[in-house]
Coordinates of C-alpha atoms in Angstrom, one line a residue:
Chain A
X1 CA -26.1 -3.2 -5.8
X2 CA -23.4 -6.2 -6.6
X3 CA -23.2 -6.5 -10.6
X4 CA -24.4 -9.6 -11.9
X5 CA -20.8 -11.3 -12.4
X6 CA -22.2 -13.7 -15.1
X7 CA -23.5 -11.3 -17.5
X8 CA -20.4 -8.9 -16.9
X9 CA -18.0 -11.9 -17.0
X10 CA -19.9 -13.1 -20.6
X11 CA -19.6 -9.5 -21.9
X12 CA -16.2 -9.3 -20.9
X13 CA -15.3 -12.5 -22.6
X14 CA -16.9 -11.6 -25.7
X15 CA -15.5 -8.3 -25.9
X16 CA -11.8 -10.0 -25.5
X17 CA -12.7 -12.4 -28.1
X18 CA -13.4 -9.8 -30.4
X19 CA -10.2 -7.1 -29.6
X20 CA -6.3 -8.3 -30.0
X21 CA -5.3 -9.8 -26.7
X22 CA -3.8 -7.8 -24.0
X23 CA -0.6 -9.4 -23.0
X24 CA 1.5 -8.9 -19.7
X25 CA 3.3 -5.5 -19.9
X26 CA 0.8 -4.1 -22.7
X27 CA -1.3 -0.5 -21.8
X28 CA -4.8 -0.2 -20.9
X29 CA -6.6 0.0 -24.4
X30 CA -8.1 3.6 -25.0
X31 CA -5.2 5.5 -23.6
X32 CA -4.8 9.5 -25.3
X33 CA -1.7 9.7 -27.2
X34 CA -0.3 12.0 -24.0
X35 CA -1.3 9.1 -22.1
X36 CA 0.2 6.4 -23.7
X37 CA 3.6 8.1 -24.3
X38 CA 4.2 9.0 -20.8
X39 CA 3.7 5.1 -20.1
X40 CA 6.7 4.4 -22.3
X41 CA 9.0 6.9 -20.7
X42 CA 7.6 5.5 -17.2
X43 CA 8.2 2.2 -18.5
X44 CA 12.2 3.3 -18.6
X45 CA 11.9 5.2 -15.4
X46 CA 10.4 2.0 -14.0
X47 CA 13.6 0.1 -15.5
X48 CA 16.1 2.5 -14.6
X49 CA 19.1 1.0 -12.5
X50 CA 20.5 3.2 -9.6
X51 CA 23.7 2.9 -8.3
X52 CA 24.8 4.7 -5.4
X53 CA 25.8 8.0 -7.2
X54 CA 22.1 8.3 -8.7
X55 CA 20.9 8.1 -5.3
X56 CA 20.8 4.1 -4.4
X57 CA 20.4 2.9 -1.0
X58 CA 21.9 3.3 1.6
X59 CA 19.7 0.6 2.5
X60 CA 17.6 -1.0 -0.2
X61 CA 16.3 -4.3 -1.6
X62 CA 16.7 -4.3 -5.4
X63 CA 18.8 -1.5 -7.7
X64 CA 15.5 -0.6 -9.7
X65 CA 11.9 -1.3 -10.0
X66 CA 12.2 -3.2 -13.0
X67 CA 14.7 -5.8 -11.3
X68 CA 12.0 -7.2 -8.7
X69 CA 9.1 -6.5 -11.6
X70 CA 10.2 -8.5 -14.6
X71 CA 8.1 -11.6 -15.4
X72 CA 6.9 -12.2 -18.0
X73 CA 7.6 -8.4 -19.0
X74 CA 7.7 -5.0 -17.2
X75 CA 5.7 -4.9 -14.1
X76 CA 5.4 -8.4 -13.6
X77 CA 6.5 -10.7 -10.8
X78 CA 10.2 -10.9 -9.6
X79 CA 11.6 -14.3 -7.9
X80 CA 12.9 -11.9 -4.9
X81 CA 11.5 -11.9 -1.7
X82 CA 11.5 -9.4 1.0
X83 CA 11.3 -9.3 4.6
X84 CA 8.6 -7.3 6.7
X85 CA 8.5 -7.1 10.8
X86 CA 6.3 -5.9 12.9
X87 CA 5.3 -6.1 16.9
X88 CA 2.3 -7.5 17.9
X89 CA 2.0 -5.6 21.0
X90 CA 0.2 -7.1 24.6
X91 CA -2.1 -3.4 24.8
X92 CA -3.5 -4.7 21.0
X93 CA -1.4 -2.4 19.1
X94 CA 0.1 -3.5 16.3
X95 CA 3.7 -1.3 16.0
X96 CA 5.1 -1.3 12.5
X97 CA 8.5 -0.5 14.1
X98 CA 8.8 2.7 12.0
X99 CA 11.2 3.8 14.5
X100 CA 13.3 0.8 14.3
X101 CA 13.3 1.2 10.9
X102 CA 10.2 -0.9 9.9
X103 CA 7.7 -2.3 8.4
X104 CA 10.1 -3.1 5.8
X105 CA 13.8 -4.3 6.6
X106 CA 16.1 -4.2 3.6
X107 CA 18.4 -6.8 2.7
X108 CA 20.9 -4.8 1.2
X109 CA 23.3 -2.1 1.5
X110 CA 25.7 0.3 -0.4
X111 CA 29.5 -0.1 0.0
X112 CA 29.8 2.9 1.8
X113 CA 26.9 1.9 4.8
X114 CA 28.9 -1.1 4.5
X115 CA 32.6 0.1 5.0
X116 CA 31.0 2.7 8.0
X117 CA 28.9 0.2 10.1
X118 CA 30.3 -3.3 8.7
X119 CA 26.6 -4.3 8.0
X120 CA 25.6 -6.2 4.9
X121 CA 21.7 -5.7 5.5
X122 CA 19.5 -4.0 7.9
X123 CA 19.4 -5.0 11.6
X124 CA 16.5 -6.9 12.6
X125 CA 14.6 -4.8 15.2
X126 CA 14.9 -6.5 18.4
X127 CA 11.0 -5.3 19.1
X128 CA 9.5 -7.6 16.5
X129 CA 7.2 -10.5 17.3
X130 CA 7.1 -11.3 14.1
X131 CA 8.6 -11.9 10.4
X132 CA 7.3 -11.8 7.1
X133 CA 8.9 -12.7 3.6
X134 CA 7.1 -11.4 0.7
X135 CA 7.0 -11.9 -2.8
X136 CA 6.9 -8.9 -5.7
X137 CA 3.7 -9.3 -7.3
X138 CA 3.0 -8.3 -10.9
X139 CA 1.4 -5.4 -11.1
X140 CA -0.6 -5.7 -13.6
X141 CA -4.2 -3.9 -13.9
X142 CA -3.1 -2.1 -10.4
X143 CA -4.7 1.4 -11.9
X144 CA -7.9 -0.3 -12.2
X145 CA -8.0 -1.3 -8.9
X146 CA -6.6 1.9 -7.5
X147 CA -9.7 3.7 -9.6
X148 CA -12.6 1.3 -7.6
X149 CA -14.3 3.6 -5.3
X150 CA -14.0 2.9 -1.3
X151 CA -18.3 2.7 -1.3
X152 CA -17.8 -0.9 -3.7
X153 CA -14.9 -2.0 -0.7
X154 CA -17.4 -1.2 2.2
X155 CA -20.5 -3.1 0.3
X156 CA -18.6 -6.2 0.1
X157 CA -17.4 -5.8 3.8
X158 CA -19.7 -8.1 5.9
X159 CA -17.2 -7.8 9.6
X160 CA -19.5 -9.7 11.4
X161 CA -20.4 -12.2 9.0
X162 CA -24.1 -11.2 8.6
X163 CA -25.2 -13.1 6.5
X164 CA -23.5 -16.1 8.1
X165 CA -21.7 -17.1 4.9
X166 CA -18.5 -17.8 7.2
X167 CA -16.7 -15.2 5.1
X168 CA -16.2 -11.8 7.1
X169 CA -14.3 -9.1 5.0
X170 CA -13.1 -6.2 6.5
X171 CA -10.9 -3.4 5.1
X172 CA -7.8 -2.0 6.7
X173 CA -6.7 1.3 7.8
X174 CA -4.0 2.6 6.7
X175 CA -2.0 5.2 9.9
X176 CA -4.0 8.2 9.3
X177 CA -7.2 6.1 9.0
X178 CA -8.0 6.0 5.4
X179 CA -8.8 2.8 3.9
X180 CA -6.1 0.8 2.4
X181 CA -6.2 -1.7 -0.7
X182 CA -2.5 -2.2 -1.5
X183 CA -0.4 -4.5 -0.3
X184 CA -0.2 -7.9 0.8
X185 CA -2.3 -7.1 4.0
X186 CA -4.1 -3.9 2.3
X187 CA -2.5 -1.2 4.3
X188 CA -1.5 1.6 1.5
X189 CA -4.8 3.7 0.5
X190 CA -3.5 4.8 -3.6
X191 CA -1.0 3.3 -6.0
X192 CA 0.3 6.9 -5.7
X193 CA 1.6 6.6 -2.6
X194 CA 2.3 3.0 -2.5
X195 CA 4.7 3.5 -5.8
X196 CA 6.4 6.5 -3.6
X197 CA 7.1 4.9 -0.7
X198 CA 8.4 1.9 -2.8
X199 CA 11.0 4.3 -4.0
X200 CA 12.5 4.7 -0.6
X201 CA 12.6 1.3 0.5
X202 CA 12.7 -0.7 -2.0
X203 CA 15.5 1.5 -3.6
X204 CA 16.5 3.7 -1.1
X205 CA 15.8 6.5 -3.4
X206 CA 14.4 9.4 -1.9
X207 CA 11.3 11.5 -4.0
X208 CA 9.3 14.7 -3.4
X209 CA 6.6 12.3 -2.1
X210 CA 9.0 10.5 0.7
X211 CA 12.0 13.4 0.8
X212 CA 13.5 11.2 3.9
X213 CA 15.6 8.0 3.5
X214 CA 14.7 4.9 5.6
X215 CA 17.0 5.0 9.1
X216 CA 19.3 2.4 9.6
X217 CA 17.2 0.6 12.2
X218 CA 16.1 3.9 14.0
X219 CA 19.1 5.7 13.5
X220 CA 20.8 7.8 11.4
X221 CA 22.8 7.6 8.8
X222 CA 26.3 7.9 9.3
X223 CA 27.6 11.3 7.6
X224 CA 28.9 10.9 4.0
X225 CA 27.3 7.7 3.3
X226 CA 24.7 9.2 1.0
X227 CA 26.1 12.4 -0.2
X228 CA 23.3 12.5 -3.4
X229 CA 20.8 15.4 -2.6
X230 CA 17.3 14.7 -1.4
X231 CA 15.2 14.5 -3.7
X232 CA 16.9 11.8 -5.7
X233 CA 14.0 11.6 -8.1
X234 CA 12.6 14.8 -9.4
X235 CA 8.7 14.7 -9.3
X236 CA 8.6 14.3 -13.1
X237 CA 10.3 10.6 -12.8
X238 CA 8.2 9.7 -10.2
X239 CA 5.0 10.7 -11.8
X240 CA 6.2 8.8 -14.6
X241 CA 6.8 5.3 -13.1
X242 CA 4.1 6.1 -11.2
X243 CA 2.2 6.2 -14.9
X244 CA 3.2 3.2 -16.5
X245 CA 2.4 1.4 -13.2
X246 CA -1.3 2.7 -13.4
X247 CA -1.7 2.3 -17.0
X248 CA -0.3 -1.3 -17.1
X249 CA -3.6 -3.5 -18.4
X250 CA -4.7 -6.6 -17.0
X251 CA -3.8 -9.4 -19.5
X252 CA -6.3 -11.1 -21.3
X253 CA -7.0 -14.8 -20.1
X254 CA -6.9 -17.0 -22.9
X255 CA -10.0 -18.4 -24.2
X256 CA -11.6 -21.1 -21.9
X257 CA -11.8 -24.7 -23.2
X258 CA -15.0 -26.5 -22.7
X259 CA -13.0 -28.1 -19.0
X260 CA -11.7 -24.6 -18.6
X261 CA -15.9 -23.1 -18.7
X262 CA -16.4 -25.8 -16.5
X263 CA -13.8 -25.2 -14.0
X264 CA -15.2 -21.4 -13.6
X265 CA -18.3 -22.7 -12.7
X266 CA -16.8 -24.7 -10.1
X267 CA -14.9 -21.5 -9.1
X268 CA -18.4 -19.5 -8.3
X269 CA -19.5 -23.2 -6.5
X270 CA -16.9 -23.7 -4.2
X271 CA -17.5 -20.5 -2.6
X272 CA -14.0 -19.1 -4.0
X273 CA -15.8 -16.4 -5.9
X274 CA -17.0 -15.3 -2.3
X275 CA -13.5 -13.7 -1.5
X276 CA -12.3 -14.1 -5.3
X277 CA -14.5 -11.4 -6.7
X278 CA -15.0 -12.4 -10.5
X279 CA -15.3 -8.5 -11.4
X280 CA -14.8 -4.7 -9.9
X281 CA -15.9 -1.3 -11.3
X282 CA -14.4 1.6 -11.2
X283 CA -15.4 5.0 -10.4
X284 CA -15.1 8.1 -12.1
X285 CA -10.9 8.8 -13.4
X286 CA -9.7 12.0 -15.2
X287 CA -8.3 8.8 -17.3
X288 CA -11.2 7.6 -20.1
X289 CA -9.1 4.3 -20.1
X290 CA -9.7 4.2 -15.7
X291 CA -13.5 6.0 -15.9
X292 CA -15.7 3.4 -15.3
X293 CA -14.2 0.0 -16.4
X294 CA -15.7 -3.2 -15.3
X295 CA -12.6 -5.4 -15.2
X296 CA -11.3 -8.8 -14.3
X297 CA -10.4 -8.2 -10.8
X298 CA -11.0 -11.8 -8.5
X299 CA -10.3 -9.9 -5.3
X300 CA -12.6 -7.7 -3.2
X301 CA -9.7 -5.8 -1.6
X302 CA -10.9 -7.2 1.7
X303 CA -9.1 -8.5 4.7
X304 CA -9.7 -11.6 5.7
X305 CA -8.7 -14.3 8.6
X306 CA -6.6 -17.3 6.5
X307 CA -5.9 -19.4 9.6
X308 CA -3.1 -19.8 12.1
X309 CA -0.9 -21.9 9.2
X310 CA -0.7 -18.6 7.4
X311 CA -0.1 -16.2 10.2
X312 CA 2.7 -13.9 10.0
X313 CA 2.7 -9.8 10.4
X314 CA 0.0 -7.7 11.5
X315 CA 0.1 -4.1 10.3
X316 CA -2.6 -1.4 10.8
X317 CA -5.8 -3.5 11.6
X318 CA -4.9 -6.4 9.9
X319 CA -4.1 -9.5 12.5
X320 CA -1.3 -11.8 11.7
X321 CA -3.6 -14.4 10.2
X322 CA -5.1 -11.8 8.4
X323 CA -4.9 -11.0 4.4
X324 CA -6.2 -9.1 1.7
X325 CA -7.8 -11.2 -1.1
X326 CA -5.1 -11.9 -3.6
X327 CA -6.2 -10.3 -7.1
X328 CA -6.0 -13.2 -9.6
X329 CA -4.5 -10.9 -12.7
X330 CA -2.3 -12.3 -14.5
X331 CA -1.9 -15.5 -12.5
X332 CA -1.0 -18.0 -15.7
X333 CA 2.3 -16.5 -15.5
X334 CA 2.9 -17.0 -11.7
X335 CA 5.1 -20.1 -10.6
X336 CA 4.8 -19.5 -6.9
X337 CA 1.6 -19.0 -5.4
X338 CA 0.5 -17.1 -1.9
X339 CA 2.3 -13.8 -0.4
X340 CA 5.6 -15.4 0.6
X341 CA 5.5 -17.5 -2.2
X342 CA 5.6 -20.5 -0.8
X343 CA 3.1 -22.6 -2.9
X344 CA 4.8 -24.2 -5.7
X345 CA 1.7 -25.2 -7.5
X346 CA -2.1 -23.6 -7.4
X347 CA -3.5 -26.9 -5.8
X348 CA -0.7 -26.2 -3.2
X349 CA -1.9 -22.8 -2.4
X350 CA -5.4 -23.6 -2.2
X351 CA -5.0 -26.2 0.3
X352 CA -3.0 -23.6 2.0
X353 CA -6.4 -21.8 2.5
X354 CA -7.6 -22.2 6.1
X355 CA -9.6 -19.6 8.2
X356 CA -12.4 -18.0 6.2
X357 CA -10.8 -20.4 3.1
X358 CA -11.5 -23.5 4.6
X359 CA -14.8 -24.3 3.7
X360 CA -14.1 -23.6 0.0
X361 CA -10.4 -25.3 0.1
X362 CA -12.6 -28.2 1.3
X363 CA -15.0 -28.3 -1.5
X364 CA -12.3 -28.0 -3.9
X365 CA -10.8 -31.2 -2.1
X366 CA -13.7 -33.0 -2.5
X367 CA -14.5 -32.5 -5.7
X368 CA -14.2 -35.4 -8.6
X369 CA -10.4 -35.3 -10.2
X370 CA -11.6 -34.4 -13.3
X371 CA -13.7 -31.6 -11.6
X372 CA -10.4 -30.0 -9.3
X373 CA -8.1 -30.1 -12.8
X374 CA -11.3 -28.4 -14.9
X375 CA -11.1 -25.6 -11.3
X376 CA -6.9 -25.4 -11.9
X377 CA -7.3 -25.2 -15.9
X378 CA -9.7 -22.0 -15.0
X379 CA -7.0 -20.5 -13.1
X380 CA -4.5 -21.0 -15.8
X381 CA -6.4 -19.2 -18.5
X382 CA -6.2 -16.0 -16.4
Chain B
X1 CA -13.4 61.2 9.2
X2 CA -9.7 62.2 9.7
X3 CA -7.1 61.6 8.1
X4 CA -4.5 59.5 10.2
X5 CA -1.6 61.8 11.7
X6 CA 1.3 61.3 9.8
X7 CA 3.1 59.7 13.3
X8 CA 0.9 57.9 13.4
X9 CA 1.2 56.0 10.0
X10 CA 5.1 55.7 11.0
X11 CA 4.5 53.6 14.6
X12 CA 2.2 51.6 12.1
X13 CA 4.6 50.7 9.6
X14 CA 7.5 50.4 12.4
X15 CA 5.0 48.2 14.4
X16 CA 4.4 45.9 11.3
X17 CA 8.5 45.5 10.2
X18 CA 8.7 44.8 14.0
X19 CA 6.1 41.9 13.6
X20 CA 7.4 40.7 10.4
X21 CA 11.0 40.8 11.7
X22 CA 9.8 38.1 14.6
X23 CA 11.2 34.7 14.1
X24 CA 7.3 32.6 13.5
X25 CA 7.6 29.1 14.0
X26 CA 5.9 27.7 10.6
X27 CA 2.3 25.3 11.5
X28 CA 2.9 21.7 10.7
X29 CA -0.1 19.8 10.3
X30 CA 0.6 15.7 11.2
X31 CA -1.8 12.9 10.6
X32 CA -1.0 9.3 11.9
X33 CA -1.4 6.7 14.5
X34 CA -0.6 7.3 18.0
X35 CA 3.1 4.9 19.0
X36 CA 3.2 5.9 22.6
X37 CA 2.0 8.7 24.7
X38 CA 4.1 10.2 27.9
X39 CA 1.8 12.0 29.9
X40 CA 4.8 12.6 32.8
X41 CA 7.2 14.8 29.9
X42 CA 3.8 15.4 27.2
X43 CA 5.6 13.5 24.4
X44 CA 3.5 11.8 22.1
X45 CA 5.1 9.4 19.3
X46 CA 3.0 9.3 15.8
X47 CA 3.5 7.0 13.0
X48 CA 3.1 9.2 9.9
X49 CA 4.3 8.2 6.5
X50 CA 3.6 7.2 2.7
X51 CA 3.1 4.1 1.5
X52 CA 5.1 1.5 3.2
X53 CA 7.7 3.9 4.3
X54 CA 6.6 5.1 7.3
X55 CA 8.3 7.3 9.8
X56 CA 8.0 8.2 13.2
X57 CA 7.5 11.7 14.2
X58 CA 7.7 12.8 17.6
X59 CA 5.6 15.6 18.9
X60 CA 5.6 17.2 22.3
X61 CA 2.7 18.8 24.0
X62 CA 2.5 22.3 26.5
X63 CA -0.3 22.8 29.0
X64 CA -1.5 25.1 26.4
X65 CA -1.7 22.2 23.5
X66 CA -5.6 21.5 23.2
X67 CA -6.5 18.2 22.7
X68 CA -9.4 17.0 21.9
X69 CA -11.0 13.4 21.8
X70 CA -15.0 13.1 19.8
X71 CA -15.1 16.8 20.0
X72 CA -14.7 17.4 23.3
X73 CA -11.3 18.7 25.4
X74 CA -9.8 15.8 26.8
X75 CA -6.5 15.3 28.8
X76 CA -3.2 13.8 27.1
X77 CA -4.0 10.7 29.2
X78 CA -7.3 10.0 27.2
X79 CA -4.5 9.4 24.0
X80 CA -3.2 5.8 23.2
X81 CA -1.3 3.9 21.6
X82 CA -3.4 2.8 17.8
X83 CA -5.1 6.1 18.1
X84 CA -5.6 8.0 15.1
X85 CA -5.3 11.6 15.2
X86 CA -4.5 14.8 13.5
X87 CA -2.1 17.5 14.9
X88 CA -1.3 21.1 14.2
X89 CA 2.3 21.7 15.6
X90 CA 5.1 24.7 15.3
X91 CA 8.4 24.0 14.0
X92 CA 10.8 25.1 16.9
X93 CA 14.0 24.6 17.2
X94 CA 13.4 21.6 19.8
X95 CA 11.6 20.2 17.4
X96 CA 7.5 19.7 16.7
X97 CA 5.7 21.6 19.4
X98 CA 1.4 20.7 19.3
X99 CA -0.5 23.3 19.1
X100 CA -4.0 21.5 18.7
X101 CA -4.8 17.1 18.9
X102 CA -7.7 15.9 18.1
X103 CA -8.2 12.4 18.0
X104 CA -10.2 11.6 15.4
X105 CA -12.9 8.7 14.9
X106 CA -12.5 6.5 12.1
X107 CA -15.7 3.4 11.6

């Protein structure tokens, strides 16, 4: 059975009126003292700068996690942007060019790839059909997420839009056919793995999770180039970033003005709430602070079709006009909106909506001035 | 019953360091999507991985690799491309050699 958002939403909202506000880059509340330590020593794992003797690159797109993370505070959102390519193939399989060195082509390089191929970034692979720039998201409340059972996905799934509210969620697969939630097109199944793989190519730092580098475009790395054993992080480190990631809490919103009450009913009218889930529960967590939460989430972790405008990739199921529901934590900090960021404004990214959006981007167009700036003051608060 | 003869005990134990002195190719177990199958050489490429690094193993199959497709034996050809499946291979020195694909079924 769906919670009653309302109630959960009113009960959240008192609860945060009563507690000290959580702000960006805080710890879940009710962490052990264990707990809570080994998020400060994640937290400088998380910031730790590599260079190419600590194991950076060859190829990579930022020196550290904390470099792409950063706004307003550890864990937030970076102003980089990546780029993703993948091959939309004529049989209907979509290739994530893993042997060409994709999904994720890094922008970067170390002076010694450099000097021994004369490249400053990684070749495109000729096999693409498509590009992809993406954002870094903050990360806040990502544990929480990670900690919602598969069962609540699938219950919000409706594939073949059965109850013919035009919205038709579907989950993605990750290779191996688990279901995936991370990521801008919900590929990666656990934080776990999606913070281990970021190692590798985001850094180009190896870990007992991912003990490979990235290829240079499918091939090898010339010899010398990256003379730091593999691993380059010792499972200790990465457990530890991969702890303050997990424990990072979903700020508070700030308290809603009488316009901002107003605009959250609008939210839930407009049909945004559809695809925007209010709130999420988790499941049961070895971590008190994860074990069955009810938290601000506005996503449902769901794939869904956002119109030919906003087409890019595909990867696993996930088409190119595909996307997994944006969760709205922390979005008061944000200054560019959508997965490639480029929405300069909230109003700017919800008329971006098309596909399964359209008929709520329409609503909110056609609602009173005062009404649309009562909907965009809601968003602010959270 | 009788004791065993003490020759006996000896071809045992020579029998065993024999056994144990046999180069074993150590079991691999890989779980990913299907890239492309070669039914003329057996190849099969799988995408494998963690997170968004992903890797492409290759994998190539005998006439004694079983594969299997909903339970039931099935030839190489019945593999595709965007098929999931799970594959017990031997590490030899020409690389991943299948054992055992089964192709599983995901909703």
């Amino acid at each position: 059975m769906k919670p009653a958002g309302g109630v959960v939403l009113l009960l959240l909202a008192l609860a945060g009126g009563c507690a000290r506000p959580v702000r960006p880059g805080d710890p879940l509340a009710g962490l052990t003292t264990e707990e809570r330590d080994r998020f400060e020593r994640g937290r400088a794992v998380f910031g730790r700068v590599f260079t190419p003797e600590t194991g950076l690159g060859p190829l990579f797109n930022s020196t550290a996690c904390g470099e792409c993370h950063e706004d307003p505070a550890a864990g937030g959102r970076g102003d980089e942007t990546e780029v993703h390519a993948t091959a939309d193939r004529p049989d209907g399989f979509c290739d994530p060019l893993a042997g060409e060195g994709g999904p994720v082509i890094q922008k970067d390089v170390t002076p010694a790839l450099r000097a021994a191929l004369g490249i400053d970034g990684e070749p495109f692979p000729k096999s693409a059909t498509a590009r992809a720039i993406r954002t870094s998201p903050a990360l806040f409340g990502r544990g929480l997420l990670d900690a919602v059972p598969d069962s609540v996905l699938l219950a919000y799934a409706d594939p073949d839009d059965r109850n013919h509210d035009g919205i038709s969620g579907r989950p993605n697969r990750f290779v191996d056919g688990r279901i995936g939630r991370f990521g801008r097109k919900a590929f990666v199944p656990t934080l776990n793995e999606f913070n281990a793989g970021a190692f590798v190519i985001e850094i180009g730092v190896t870990n007992p999770a991912v003990p490979t580098e990235e290829s240079i475009g499918g091939a090898a790395i010339p010899p010398g180039v990256d003379p730091v054993p593999e691993p380059e992080l010792s499972q200790e480190d990465l457990d530890l970033a991969d702890e303050f990631v997990r424990f990072l809490a979903p700020p508070t919103p700030v308290p809603l003005t009488r316009e901002g009450r107003r605009g959250r009913d609008l939210f839930a009218r407009t049909g945004c709430a559809a695809c925007h889930i209010p709130t999420l529960r988790t499941g049961a967590s070895p971590v008190r602070a994860l074990d069955h939460r009810t938290f601000l989430a506005y996503t449902d972790l769901l794939l869904h079709d956002m119109g030919p405008e906003m087409a890019d990739i595909c990867l696993g199921l996930a088409t190119p006009s595909e996307f997994r529901t944006e969760p709205l934590i922390g979005l008061r900090s944000a200054n560019r909106f959508l997965h490639d960021g480029r929405a300069k404004s909230l109003p700017e990214a919800i008329a971006a909506h098309g596909g399964e959006g359209a008929a709520a981007r329409d609503r909110f167009r056609n609602l009173a001035p005062a009404d649309s700036a009562a909907l965009i003051s809601f968003l602010r608060s959270l | 019953m009788k004791r065993p003869a003490k020759s006996t005990l000896a071809i045992l134990t020579l029998l065993s360091l024999v056994a144990a002195a046999e180069p074993k190719a150590s079991p691999r177990t890989i779980q990913g999507t299907i890239q492309a199958v070669e039914v003329r050489t057996g190849r099969v490429d799988v995408i494998t991985g963690v997170g968004m690094a992903l890797r492409l193993v290759r994998v190539q199959t005998t006439p004694a690799t079983q594969i299997a497709a909903r339970g039931a034996a099935a030839p190489l050809k019945r593999l595709a491309p965007g098929d999931v499946v799970r594959a017990v291979c031997r590490v030899t020195d020409e690389g991943l050699v299948a054992d055992r694909i089964d192709r599983t079924e995901t909703p």
